[in-house]
Coordinates of C-alpha atoms in Angstrom, one line a residue:
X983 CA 30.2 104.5 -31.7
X984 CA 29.8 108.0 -30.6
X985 CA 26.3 109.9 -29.3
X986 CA 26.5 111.6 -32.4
X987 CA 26.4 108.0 -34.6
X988 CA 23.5 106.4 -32.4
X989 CA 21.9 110.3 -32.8
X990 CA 22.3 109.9 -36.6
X991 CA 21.3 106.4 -36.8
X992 CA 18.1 107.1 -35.0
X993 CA 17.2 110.0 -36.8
X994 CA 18.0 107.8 -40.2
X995 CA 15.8 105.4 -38.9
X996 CA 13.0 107.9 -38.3
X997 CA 12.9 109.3 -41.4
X998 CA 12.3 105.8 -42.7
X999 CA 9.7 104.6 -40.3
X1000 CA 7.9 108.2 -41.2
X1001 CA 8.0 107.4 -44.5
X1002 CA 6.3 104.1 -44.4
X1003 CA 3.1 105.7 -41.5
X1004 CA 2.9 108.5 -43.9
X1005 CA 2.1 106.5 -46.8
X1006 CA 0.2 104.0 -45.2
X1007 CA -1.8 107.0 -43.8
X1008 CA -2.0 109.3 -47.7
X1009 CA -3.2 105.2 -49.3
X1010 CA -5.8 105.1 -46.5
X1011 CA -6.9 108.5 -47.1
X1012 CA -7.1 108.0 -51.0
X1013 CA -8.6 104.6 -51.2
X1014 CA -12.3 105.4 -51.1
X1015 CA -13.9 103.5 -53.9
X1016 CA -14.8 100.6 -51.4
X1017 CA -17.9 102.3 -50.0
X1018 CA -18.7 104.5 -46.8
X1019 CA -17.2 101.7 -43.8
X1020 CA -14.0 101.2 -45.4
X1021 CA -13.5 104.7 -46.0
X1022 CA -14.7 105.6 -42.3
X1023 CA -12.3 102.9 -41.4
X1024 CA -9.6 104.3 -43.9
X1025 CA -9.7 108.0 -42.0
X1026 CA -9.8 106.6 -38.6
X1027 CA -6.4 104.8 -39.6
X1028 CA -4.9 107.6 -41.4
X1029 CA -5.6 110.0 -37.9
X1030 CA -3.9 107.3 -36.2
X1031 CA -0.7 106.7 -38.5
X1032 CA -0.1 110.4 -38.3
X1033 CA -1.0 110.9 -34.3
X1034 CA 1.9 108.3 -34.2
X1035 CA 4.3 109.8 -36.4
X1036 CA 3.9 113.6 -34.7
X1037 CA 4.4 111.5 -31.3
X1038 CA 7.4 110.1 -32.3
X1039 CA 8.7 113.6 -34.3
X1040 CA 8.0 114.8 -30.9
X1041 CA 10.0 112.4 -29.3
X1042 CA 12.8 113.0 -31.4
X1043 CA 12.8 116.7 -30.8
X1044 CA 12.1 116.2 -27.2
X1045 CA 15.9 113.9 -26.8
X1046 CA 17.6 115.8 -29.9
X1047 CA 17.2 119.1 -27.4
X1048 CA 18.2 117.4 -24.6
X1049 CA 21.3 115.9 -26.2
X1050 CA 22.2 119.4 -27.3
X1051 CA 21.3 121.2 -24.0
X1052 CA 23.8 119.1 -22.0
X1053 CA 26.7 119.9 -24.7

């Protein structure tokens, strides 16, 4: 397989790994009925689902531009 199909691939599987943090983070966010704890615990979670998915975005950015810069 070429760099572009591993590039492909790992952007495919990106998309779906951002999909499942950033839902897991909007549920977390939205789920407040519990009481004051759960939801502090709720928010402190959904910052850390997204801190996670904007480091790995930047990840990807970081190797997509270094895979383009060398071609």
């Amino acid at each position: 397989m070429s760099g572009s199909g591993f590039l492909i691939l790992g952007v495919a599987a990106l998309a779906a790994y951002m999909g499942i943090s950033w839902e897991r983070a909007r549920r977390a966010i939205f789920d407040v009925r519990v009481g004051r704890q759960r939801v502090s615990n709720l928010r402190h979670t959904a910052v850390k689902e997204r801190f996670h998915a904007v480091l790995i975005v930047g990840a990807s950015l970081l190797v997509i531009y270094m895979i383009a810069r060398q071609r």
